[in-house]
Every structure is written in structure tokens, then in C-alpha cells.
Amino acid sequence: MDLLNTLVDKGLRRETPTREEALAVLATSDDDLLDVVAAAGRVRRHWFGRRVKLNYLVNLKSGLCPEDCSYCSQRLGSKAGILKYTWLKPDEASRAAAAGVAGGAKRVCLVASGRGPTDRDVARVSETIRTIKEQNEGVEVCACLGLLSDGQAERLREAGADAYNHNLNTSEATYGDITTTHTYADRVDTVHKAHAAGLSACSGLIAGMGESDEDLVDVVFALRELDPDSVPVNFLIPFEGTPLAKEWNLTPQRCLRILAMVRFVCPDVEVRIAGGREVHLRSMQPLALHLANSIFLGDYLTSEGQAGRADLEMIADAGFEVEGTDQVTLPEHRADRGGCGPHGSGGCGPHESAGCGSQESDGCGAHEGGGVCGPAPVPRADEPRPDLVAVRRRGAGTDLAPNA
């Protein structure tokens, strides 16, 4: 296919594709899907080999957010039955981080719900960062605390933070449809503040909120212009109790095309499969490793993910290897510019909503009210799968061991 040959050539040269080419990737048919994955996979392997970076989330403060982001289970007015707790103490956060590091995570992402941190919050998180680094040698730390005020990014950097995450989420044209309590420009400003402070900037998107192909291309091109080191791609978790609970717009094939488009537009950037991979990619998760070079290990902010051991087995079975702390994530030309932490690695990036979930059924699952277990009907790829969304009940904020 001439389109794919052109996109591979451009990706190997770090040349930006045209908007028309990016839209054409999203418009390819399922018959062409493996060709699209193979082409984008060439670009991924050129810049990142067969390495997969593991990242681990610690939700420092869950729920209780005053913002009204429609996709988020922690939003103002959310009726989702998630865990709600205030700030973890530094030692509690460090113990949670240690579980992820022991499971193979190279980076710990510290996330807190809310519009943005107060100076007192920055001091609290700074102490947490120092504690984690003292107790977990070689770990990288990314903070995700919302909108930053002047000077706060510098204070996080001084405390030892390597990166800061703040996602654009969707196109500027549709941003007001999903959030009214802050603006798209506010988010762009925070990414600029992270860049200016010498932090590795991480910014990504959420797919599946009812946006058009044009919206997806708009936000990815906007991200390319912002030039973050890491672009997390989230797939909406339609969490019950949120305004977007009925938005089941994604199939595994659609998710793969979106990841391929992001890879072609951002060829040398750490592309991370973030929230929603278990829910929407399902059994096709291994194919996505040919497009993205980074994933989250274990659970997410407010929902449960695939078992940590299953993540590691998936990576090995697909012929990839976990990236070590002694390996540089980003290509040399990016790592050398000094905004990527101690090992030139990328940022964080879960969307501030449910993150990701996996099915954890009791008994046969097909008959929740009891009865005889038998073969469950095979769902279509485009059917809603609320059975795959499980609220996180372990790890940070609980007395149960984390999933890592």
C-alpha cells in the first residue's frame, strides 16, 4: 500500500505526515489492519527496538475532585463507586511504589485528583518524591497533579521529579464539550511550564469519547507541536456513574488504528498504552506492543488492570523485552536534550478517570444470579463490555496488597 510505504519512510526520517495521511490511517479497513500494524511496527522498532517500558501508578489522593471532566470517575458529582481517600503519607506512597518497582517498573507515576496543587500540596508531594527515591534506588518519578502555578514545576524538579504529566485529552474544538471548569489553553500552559522547568513533558489523549477522526488527528498534531517526550494513549473507560457511561465507541481494531496513527505522527516519542487497554484491546493487546513501546503495569487509578504477571508474560510471549533501568528509553537525539530524566526516559500519563479495568468474575460469570454454568455467548467486537470494568479495591488507599 503506497500510503503505508510513504508513512514508514517519513517515520524513519522523523518527518511529519500530512493530516490527510493521518486520517487515511484511521479510515483503513479491517482487511488492511495487519498491514497497518506491520508498517507502524517498523517505525516503532527503528526508534525503540523490542523494548517495553513499564510504568507504575500510585494514586496519592482518590476522588473528591472539584473539576467536571465528563470522562472521570473522580469528577465533581461522580456516582461511580470508587475508592475515596485523602493524601497518602510519604512512607505509604513509597511502599506502594516499591511494589511496582519490584514487579519490573522503571518509572513511578504519582497522581492526585484535583484542579491543581496548592503550594502545601507541592511540598507534600516533594517529600514523597524524595522518600521514594531514597528507598527505591534508580527509580524515575513522574508527577501528575493537575494545573500548575508559576514556580511549582521548578520545585518538583528540585525535589527529584523527572517528568510531569498533563494530557490534552481531546481536540481544542471539542474540549469545552467534555470539561467546563478549565480550558484547553490551561492544559497547554501546564505542559509549557513542565518543559520550561526542565521536566520531561508527558501529554496524551483519550479516545472513545464520541470524537471524530478529525478530532483525533487534531489532538495528535497538537501534541506533536507541543513536543512531549511521552504520549500516553488512553481508551475511555465508560464508568457507570459518569456522563460518558454509555459511550462504547471502540473496537480492538479501532484502537490499533489509533495507536498506529499516533506512532506515524510521533515516530520517535515514547507512545504508551494507558487506561483502557484491557477493556478495549482485550485479546489483541499483544499486537498493540508492535505500535507502543510503553505500558502501565498492574492496576490504574480507580480501576483494576490485568494481573502484573500476565503483563510480563504477554510481553515475553509477544517477543518483546522489559526495558531495564540501565537502558535509555528515548532515541539519542531526544535523550541528549536533557529534558527526560536521568536516563532520557519519557513521562507518565493515565487519564484522570477510571484508568483501566479487567474482568474479575466470580463463578461462571454468565449467570450472576446463579444457575448452571455453560458456554457464554461470544460478544461482538463492537458490543459494550461493562463486565470488564472493575473498581480498584486493592493497593494504595487499602489494606490489600497491590497488583504489580
Short mmCIF file of C-alpha atoms in Angstrom, two decimals:
data_model
loop_
_atom_site.label_atom_id
_atom_site.label_comp_id
_atom_site.label_asym_id
_atom_site.label_seq_id
_atom_site.Cartn_x
_atom_site.Cartn_y
_atom_site.Cartn_z
CA MET A 1 0.00 0.00 0.00
CA ASP A 2 1.58 3.28 -1.15
CA LEU A 3 0.20 5.14 1.89
CA LEU A 4 1.95 2.84 4.35
CA ASN A 5 5.26 2.89 2.47
CA THR A 6 5.15 6.68 2.50
CA LEU A 7 4.37 6.79 6.22
CA VAL A 8 7.18 4.38 7.08
CA ASP A 9 9.67 6.44 5.09
CA LYS A 10 8.52 9.62 6.83
CA GLY A 11 8.62 7.96 10.25
CA LEU A 12 12.20 6.79 9.78
CA ARG A 13 13.15 10.37 8.86
CA ARG A 14 11.11 11.95 11.68
CA GLU A 15 9.09 13.78 9.06
CA THR A 16 5.53 14.79 9.90
CA PRO A 17 2.83 13.12 7.78
CA THR A 18 0.06 15.22 6.32
CA ARG A 19 -3.30 15.44 8.01
CA GLU A 20 -4.79 13.59 5.05
CA GLU A 21 -2.34 10.72 5.55
CA ALA A 22 -3.14 10.52 9.26
CA LEU A 23 -6.86 10.47 8.53
CA ALA A 24 -6.31 7.77 5.91
CA VAL A 25 -4.75 5.50 8.57
CA LEU A 26 -7.90 5.80 10.68
CA ALA A 27 -10.02 5.06 7.61
CA THR A 28 -8.26 1.82 6.63
CA SER A 29 -10.34 -1.33 6.61
CA ASP A 30 -10.07 -4.32 8.93
CA ASP A 31 -8.74 -6.28 5.95
CA ASP A 32 -5.71 -3.94 5.92
CA LEU A 33 -5.22 -3.89 9.68
CA LEU A 34 -2.24 -6.25 9.88
CA ASP A 35 -0.51 -4.30 7.12
CA VAL A 36 -1.04 -1.08 9.12
CA VAL A 37 0.33 -2.67 12.30
CA ALA A 38 3.34 -4.09 10.44
CA ALA A 39 4.15 -0.70 8.89
CA ALA A 40 3.87 1.25 12.13
CA GLY A 41 5.78 -1.55 13.83
CA ARG A 42 8.77 -0.88 11.57
CA VAL A 43 8.84 2.70 12.80
CA ARG A 44 8.49 1.62 16.44
CA ARG A 45 11.34 -0.90 16.15
CA HIS A 46 13.59 1.59 14.37
CA TRP A 47 13.47 4.02 17.29
CA PHE A 48 12.82 1.70 20.26
CA GLY A 49 13.78 -1.82 19.25
CA ARG A 50 11.77 -4.50 21.03
CA ARG A 51 11.90 -2.86 24.45
CA VAL A 52 8.77 -2.22 26.52
CA LYS A 53 8.97 0.32 29.33
CA LEU A 54 6.92 -0.47 32.43
CA ASN A 55 5.36 2.30 34.50
CA TYR A 56 3.52 2.03 37.79
CA LEU A 57 0.73 4.26 39.09
CA VAL A 58 0.33 5.40 42.68
CA ASN A 59 -2.93 7.26 43.27
CA LEU A 60 -1.92 9.66 46.05
CA LYS A 61 -5.44 11.01 46.59
CA SER A 62 -8.56 9.43 45.15
CA GLY A 63 -11.86 11.09 44.29
CA LEU A 64 -13.10 14.36 45.78
CA CYS A 65 -12.22 16.42 42.69
CA PRO A 66 -13.95 19.78 42.06
CA GLU A 67 -13.49 19.62 38.28
CA ASP A 68 -16.29 18.36 35.99
CA CYS A 69 -14.38 16.33 33.37
CA SER A 70 -17.07 14.11 31.85
CA TYR A 71 -14.81 11.07 31.41
CA CYS A 72 -13.58 10.97 35.00
CA SER A 73 -14.78 8.71 37.81
CA GLN A 74 -13.29 11.17 40.32
CA ARG A 75 -15.15 14.20 38.95
CA LEU A 76 -17.48 16.55 40.75
CA GLY A 77 -20.84 14.77 41.02
CA SER A 78 -19.50 11.33 40.05
CA LYS A 79 -21.69 8.47 41.26
CA ALA A 80 -19.07 5.85 40.46
CA GLY A 81 -18.42 3.60 43.46
CA ILE A 82 -14.67 4.23 43.56
CA LEU A 83 -12.29 4.39 46.49
CA LYS A 84 -12.18 7.84 48.10
CA TYR A 85 -9.32 8.87 50.36
CA THR A 86 -7.16 11.88 51.07
CA TRP A 87 -3.38 12.19 50.68
CA LEU A 88 -1.19 9.14 51.30
CA LYS A 89 1.71 9.73 53.66
CA PRO A 90 5.16 9.66 52.00
CA ASP A 91 6.01 6.26 53.51
CA GLU A 92 2.67 4.83 52.34
CA ALA A 93 3.27 6.12 48.82
CA SER A 94 6.82 4.77 48.85
CA ARG A 95 5.63 1.29 49.88
CA ALA A 96 3.10 1.34 47.05
CA ALA A 97 5.80 2.45 44.62
CA ALA A 98 8.14 -0.31 45.81
CA ALA A 99 5.61 -2.95 44.78
CA GLY A 100 5.65 -1.65 41.21
CA VAL A 101 9.44 -1.38 41.12
CA ALA A 102 9.72 -4.97 42.40
CA GLY A 103 7.40 -6.02 39.56
CA GLY A 104 9.72 -4.51 36.96
CA ALA A 105 8.51 -0.92 36.68
CA LYS A 106 11.16 1.61 35.72
CA ARG A 107 9.04 4.66 36.47
CA VAL A 108 6.57 5.52 39.21
CA CYS A 109 3.78 7.96 38.35
CA LEU A 110 2.36 9.90 41.29
CA VAL A 111 -1.18 11.08 40.60
CA ALA A 112 -3.55 13.22 42.66
CA SER A 113 -7.08 14.27 41.76
CA GLY A 114 -7.97 17.96 41.85
CA ARG A 115 -7.76 21.12 39.77
CA GLY A 116 -4.13 21.64 40.68
CA PRO A 117 -1.81 21.56 43.68
CA THR A 118 -1.52 24.23 46.35
CA ASP A 119 2.00 25.16 47.45
CA ARG A 120 1.39 22.97 50.51
CA ASP A 121 0.47 20.08 48.20
CA VAL A 122 3.69 20.61 46.23
CA ALA A 123 5.66 20.45 49.47
CA ARG A 124 3.86 17.24 50.43
CA VAL A 125 4.50 15.62 47.04
CA SER A 126 8.10 16.82 47.06
CA GLU A 127 8.65 14.96 50.34
CA THR A 128 7.02 11.89 48.80
CA ILE A 129 9.31 12.09 45.76
CA ARG A 130 12.40 12.31 47.97
CA THR A 131 11.22 9.37 50.09
CA ILE A 132 10.56 7.19 47.06
CA LYS A 133 13.95 7.96 45.57
CA GLU A 134 15.75 7.31 48.84
CA GLN A 135 14.03 3.95 49.30
CA ASN A 136 14.00 2.75 45.67
CA GLU A 137 17.37 3.17 44.02
CA GLY A 138 17.31 4.15 40.36
CA VAL A 139 13.55 4.73 40.12
CA GLU A 140 12.24 7.56 37.95
CA VAL A 141 9.34 9.64 39.22
CA CYS A 142 6.65 11.44 37.23
CA ALA A 143 4.11 13.74 38.91
CA CYS A 144 0.55 14.28 37.67
CA LEU A 145 -1.14 16.82 39.92
CA GLY A 146 -3.28 18.94 37.61
CA LEU A 147 -2.78 22.55 36.55
CA LEU A 148 0.48 24.10 37.75
CA SER A 149 1.03 27.61 39.04
CA ASP A 150 4.23 29.56 38.47
CA GLY A 151 7.24 28.07 40.22
CA GLN A 152 5.63 24.75 41.13
CA ALA A 153 7.23 22.75 38.31
CA GLU A 154 10.65 24.04 39.41
CA ARG A 155 10.01 22.94 43.00
CA LEU A 156 9.03 19.44 41.84
CA ARG A 157 12.18 19.27 39.73
CA GLU A 158 14.31 20.33 42.69
CA ALA A 159 12.72 17.56 44.77
CA GLY A 160 13.86 15.00 42.20
CA ALA A 161 10.89 14.66 39.85
CA ASP A 162 11.94 13.57 36.37
CA ALA A 163 8.71 14.25 34.48
CA TYR A 164 5.31 15.89 34.64
CA ASN A 165 2.14 14.58 33.01
CA HIS A 166 -0.78 16.67 31.85
CA ASN A 167 -2.90 15.38 28.99
CA LEU A 168 -4.63 17.45 26.31
CA ASN A 169 -7.24 14.65 26.10
CA THR A 170 -9.11 15.82 23.01
CA SER A 171 -9.09 18.49 20.32
CA GLU A 172 -9.30 22.16 21.17
CA ALA A 173 -12.55 22.44 19.19
CA THR A 174 -14.36 19.85 21.33
CA TYR A 175 -12.64 20.41 24.68
CA GLY A 176 -15.49 22.53 26.04
CA ASP A 177 -17.89 19.64 25.43
CA ILE A 178 -16.16 17.43 28.00
CA THR A 179 -14.97 19.96 30.61
CA THR A 180 -16.25 23.40 31.63
CA THR A 181 -14.25 24.12 34.80
CA HIS A 182 -10.95 24.75 32.98
CA THR A 183 -9.86 25.24 29.38
CA TYR A 184 -7.73 23.56 26.76
CA ALA A 185 -5.38 26.54 26.96
CA ASP A 186 -4.93 25.89 30.70
CA ARG A 187 -3.68 22.41 29.89
CA VAL A 188 -1.29 23.64 27.20
CA ASP A 189 0.09 26.19 29.64
CA THR A 190 0.89 23.49 32.21
CA VAL A 191 2.77 21.41 29.61
CA HIS A 192 4.80 24.51 28.77
CA LYS A 193 5.56 25.06 32.47
CA ALA A 194 6.86 21.49 32.78
CA HIS A 195 9.07 21.96 29.71
CA ALA A 196 10.44 25.26 30.99
CA ALA A 197 11.36 23.73 34.36
CA GLY A 198 13.45 21.03 32.70
CA LEU A 199 10.99 18.25 33.40
CA SER A 200 10.28 15.62 30.77
CA ALA A 201 6.87 16.67 29.47
CA CYS A 202 4.26 13.96 29.05
CA SER A 203 0.93 14.68 27.38
CA GLY A 204 -1.57 12.49 25.61
CA LEU A 205 -5.18 11.88 24.69
CA ILE A 206 -8.33 9.92 25.44
CA ALA A 207 -10.01 8.14 22.53
CA GLY A 208 -13.58 6.88 22.53
CA MET A 209 -15.46 9.90 23.90
CA GLY A 210 -17.55 10.30 20.75
CA GLU A 211 -14.95 12.36 18.91
CA SER A 212 -14.49 12.32 15.12
CA ASP A 213 -11.44 11.16 13.21
CA GLU A 214 -10.68 14.83 12.60
CA ASP A 215 -10.68 15.47 16.36
CA LEU A 216 -8.23 12.62 16.94
CA VAL A 217 -5.90 13.91 14.26
CA ASP A 218 -6.19 17.46 15.61
CA VAL A 219 -5.14 16.49 19.13
CA VAL A 220 -2.27 14.28 17.95
CA PHE A 221 -0.93 17.04 15.70
CA ALA A 222 -1.28 19.47 18.60
CA LEU A 223 0.74 17.06 20.74
CA ARG A 224 3.42 16.82 18.07
CA GLU A 225 3.68 20.61 18.14
CA LEU A 226 3.99 20.61 21.95
CA ASP A 227 6.79 18.04 21.54
CA PRO A 228 6.41 15.98 24.74
CA ASP A 229 8.78 13.08 25.31
CA SER A 230 5.86 10.77 26.05
CA VAL A 231 2.38 10.48 24.54
CA PRO A 232 0.02 8.24 26.52
CA VAL A 233 -2.97 6.97 24.57
CA ASN A 234 -5.97 6.30 26.80
CA PHE A 235 -9.11 4.49 25.70
CA LEU A 236 -12.18 5.76 27.55
CA ILE A 237 -13.48 3.58 30.36
CA PRO A 238 -17.26 4.23 30.29
CA PHE A 239 -17.53 4.11 34.07
CA GLU A 240 -21.06 3.80 35.46
CA GLY A 241 -21.93 6.96 37.33
CA THR A 242 -20.17 9.30 34.86
CA PRO A 243 -21.71 11.30 31.98
CA LEU A 244 -19.93 9.17 29.37
CA ALA A 245 -21.03 5.82 30.80
CA LYS A 246 -22.89 4.92 27.60
CA GLU A 247 -20.06 5.81 25.21
CA TRP A 248 -18.87 2.43 23.96
CA ASN A 249 -17.40 3.52 20.63
CA LEU A 250 -14.23 1.45 20.35
CA THR A 251 -13.31 -1.92 18.91
CA PRO A 252 -9.90 -3.59 19.20
CA GLN A 253 -9.32 -2.81 15.52
CA ARG A 254 -10.17 0.86 16.01
CA CYS A 255 -7.76 1.07 18.96
CA LEU A 256 -4.94 -0.41 16.89
CA ARG A 257 -5.53 2.07 14.07
CA ILE A 258 -5.44 4.96 16.56
CA LEU A 259 -2.16 3.72 18.04
CA ALA A 260 -0.69 3.32 14.55
CA MET A 261 -1.70 6.87 13.62
CA VAL A 262 -0.07 8.22 16.79
CA ARG A 263 3.12 6.30 16.04
CA PHE A 264 3.29 7.69 12.49
CA VAL A 265 2.73 11.28 13.67
CA CYS A 266 5.07 10.93 16.69
CA PRO A 267 7.59 8.36 15.45
CA ASP A 268 10.44 8.92 17.94
CA VAL A 269 8.32 9.61 21.03
CA GLU A 270 7.50 7.18 23.82
CA VAL A 271 3.97 6.06 22.98
CA ARG A 272 2.27 4.46 25.96
CA ILE A 273 -0.86 2.37 26.01
CA ALA A 274 -2.53 3.80 29.09
CA GLY A 275 -6.02 3.43 30.55
CA GLY A 276 -8.47 1.15 28.79
CA ARG A 277 -6.23 -1.37 27.07
CA GLU A 278 -7.73 -4.41 28.81
CA VAL A 279 -11.28 -3.17 28.26
CA HIS A 280 -10.98 -2.28 24.57
CA LEU A 281 -7.98 -4.13 23.10
CA ARG A 282 -8.72 -7.28 25.09
CA SER A 283 -7.11 -10.33 23.43
CA MET A 284 -5.41 -8.07 20.86
CA GLN A 285 -3.21 -6.35 23.45
CA PRO A 286 -0.05 -8.15 22.22
CA LEU A 287 -0.50 -6.64 18.74
CA ALA A 288 -0.50 -3.18 20.30
CA LEU A 289 3.05 -3.76 21.58
CA HIS A 290 4.17 -3.53 17.95
CA LEU A 291 2.93 0.09 18.00
CA ALA A 292 3.54 1.36 21.54
CA ASN A 293 6.77 0.94 23.49
CA SER A 294 5.38 1.58 26.96
CA ILE A 295 2.55 0.35 29.21
CA PHE A 296 1.35 0.61 32.80
CA LEU A 297 1.95 -2.42 34.99
CA GLY A 298 -0.93 -3.74 37.08
CA ASP A 299 -3.78 -1.54 38.30
CA TYR A 300 -4.74 2.03 37.44
CA LEU A 301 -6.14 4.99 39.36
CA THR A 302 -9.63 3.82 40.25
CA SER A 303 -9.99 0.56 38.33
CA GLU A 304 -8.21 -2.75 38.22
CA GLY A 305 -5.97 -3.82 35.38
CA GLN A 306 -4.62 -7.07 34.11
CA ALA A 307 -2.55 -9.01 36.65
CA GLY A 308 1.05 -7.82 36.76
CA ARG A 309 2.36 -11.31 36.00
CA ALA A 310 0.05 -11.51 32.98
CA ASP A 311 1.51 -8.22 31.70
CA LEU A 312 5.03 -9.66 31.92
CA GLU A 313 4.00 -12.93 30.27
CA MET A 314 2.29 -11.03 27.46
CA ILE A 315 5.44 -9.02 26.76
CA ALA A 316 7.62 -12.14 26.69
CA ASP A 317 5.18 -14.21 24.63
CA ALA A 318 4.94 -11.43 22.03
CA GLY A 319 8.72 -11.46 21.61
CA PHE A 320 9.48 -8.22 23.45
CA GLU A 321 11.64 -7.49 26.48
CA VAL A 322 11.14 -5.34 29.56
CA GLU A 323 13.31 -2.24 29.45
CA GLY A 324 15.88 -2.14 32.25
CA THR A 325 16.87 0.80 34.42
CA ASP A 326 20.26 0.81 32.69
CA GLN A 327 18.67 1.32 29.27
CA VAL A 328 17.80 4.69 27.74
CA THR A 329 14.17 4.90 26.67
CA LEU A 330 14.33 7.66 24.09
CA PRO A 331 16.47 7.87 20.93
CA GLU A 332 19.80 9.63 21.38
CA HIS A 333 18.72 12.89 19.75
CA ARG A 334 15.88 13.21 22.31
CA ALA A 335 17.77 11.94 25.34
CA ASP A 336 20.63 14.38 24.72
CA ARG A 337 18.44 17.44 25.04
CA GLY A 338 18.27 16.92 28.79
CA GLY A 339 14.54 17.09 29.47
CA CYS A 340 13.96 13.41 30.02
CA GLY A 341 15.12 12.46 33.49
CA PRO A 342 18.29 10.60 34.43
CA HIS A 343 18.03 8.02 31.69
CA GLY A 344 16.40 10.02 28.92
CA SER A 345 13.08 8.36 29.55
CA GLY A 346 9.59 9.58 28.88
CA GLY A 347 6.76 10.67 31.09
CA CYS A 348 3.64 9.33 32.70
CA GLY A 349 0.07 9.70 31.58
CA PRO A 350 -3.03 7.97 32.84
CA HIS A 351 -6.21 9.85 32.11
CA GLU A 352 -7.70 11.17 35.32
CA SER A 353 -10.68 8.87 35.11
CA ALA A 354 -11.15 5.18 35.76
CA GLY A 355 -7.94 4.21 34.08
CA CYS A 356 -8.35 0.64 33.01
CA GLY A 357 -10.19 -2.43 34.20
CA SER A 358 -10.28 -6.15 33.76
CA GLN A 359 -12.99 -8.68 34.30
CA GLU A 360 -12.85 -10.34 37.69
CA SER A 361 -15.93 -12.51 37.82
CA ASP A 362 -16.99 -14.97 40.49
CA GLY A 363 -18.16 -18.37 39.44
CA CYS A 364 -19.26 -18.70 35.84
CA GLY A 365 -19.95 -15.00 35.30
CA ALA A 366 -22.56 -15.56 32.62
CA HIS A 367 -25.31 -16.08 35.21
CA GLU A 368 -24.65 -13.69 38.04
CA GLY A 369 -27.85 -14.73 39.75
CA GLY A 370 -26.80 -18.38 39.88
CA GLY A 371 -27.88 -21.34 37.78
CA VAL A 372 -25.95 -23.75 35.62
CA CYS A 373 -22.67 -22.58 34.13
CA GLY A 374 -22.37 -23.13 30.43
CA PRO A 375 -20.64 -21.58 27.44
CA ALA A 376 -21.23 -17.85 27.46
CA PRO A 377 -22.29 -16.24 24.19
CA VAL A 378 -19.36 -14.74 22.35
CA PRO A 379 -19.77 -10.92 22.29
CA ARG A 380 -19.23 -8.94 19.11
CA ALA A 381 -16.19 -6.68 18.99
CA ASP A 382 -18.40 -3.58 18.99
CA GLU A 383 -20.61 -4.58 21.94
CA PRO A 384 -20.40 -2.70 25.25
CA ARG A 385 -18.40 -4.65 27.84
CA PRO A 386 -19.19 -3.18 31.26
CA ASP A 387 -18.27 -6.59 32.69
CA LEU A 388 -14.63 -5.70 32.00
CA VAL A 389 -14.67 -2.60 34.23
CA ALA A 390 -13.70 -3.47 37.81
CA VAL A 391 -13.34 -0.82 40.51
CA ARG A 392 -9.94 -0.92 42.19
CA ARG A 393 -10.26 -2.30 45.73
CA ARG A 394 -6.59 -3.09 46.43
CA GLY A 395 -3.28 -1.28 46.63
CA ALA A 396 -2.98 2.41 47.53
CA GLY A 397 -5.64 3.57 49.96
CA THR A 398 -6.49 0.00 51.10
CA ASP A 399 -5.02 -2.68 53.38
CA LEU A 400 -4.75 -5.16 50.49
CA ALA A 401 -1.61 -5.93 48.54
CA PRO A 402 -1.27 -4.05 45.23
CA ASN A 403 -1.39 -5.67 41.82
CA ALA A 404 2.13 -5.48 40.42
#
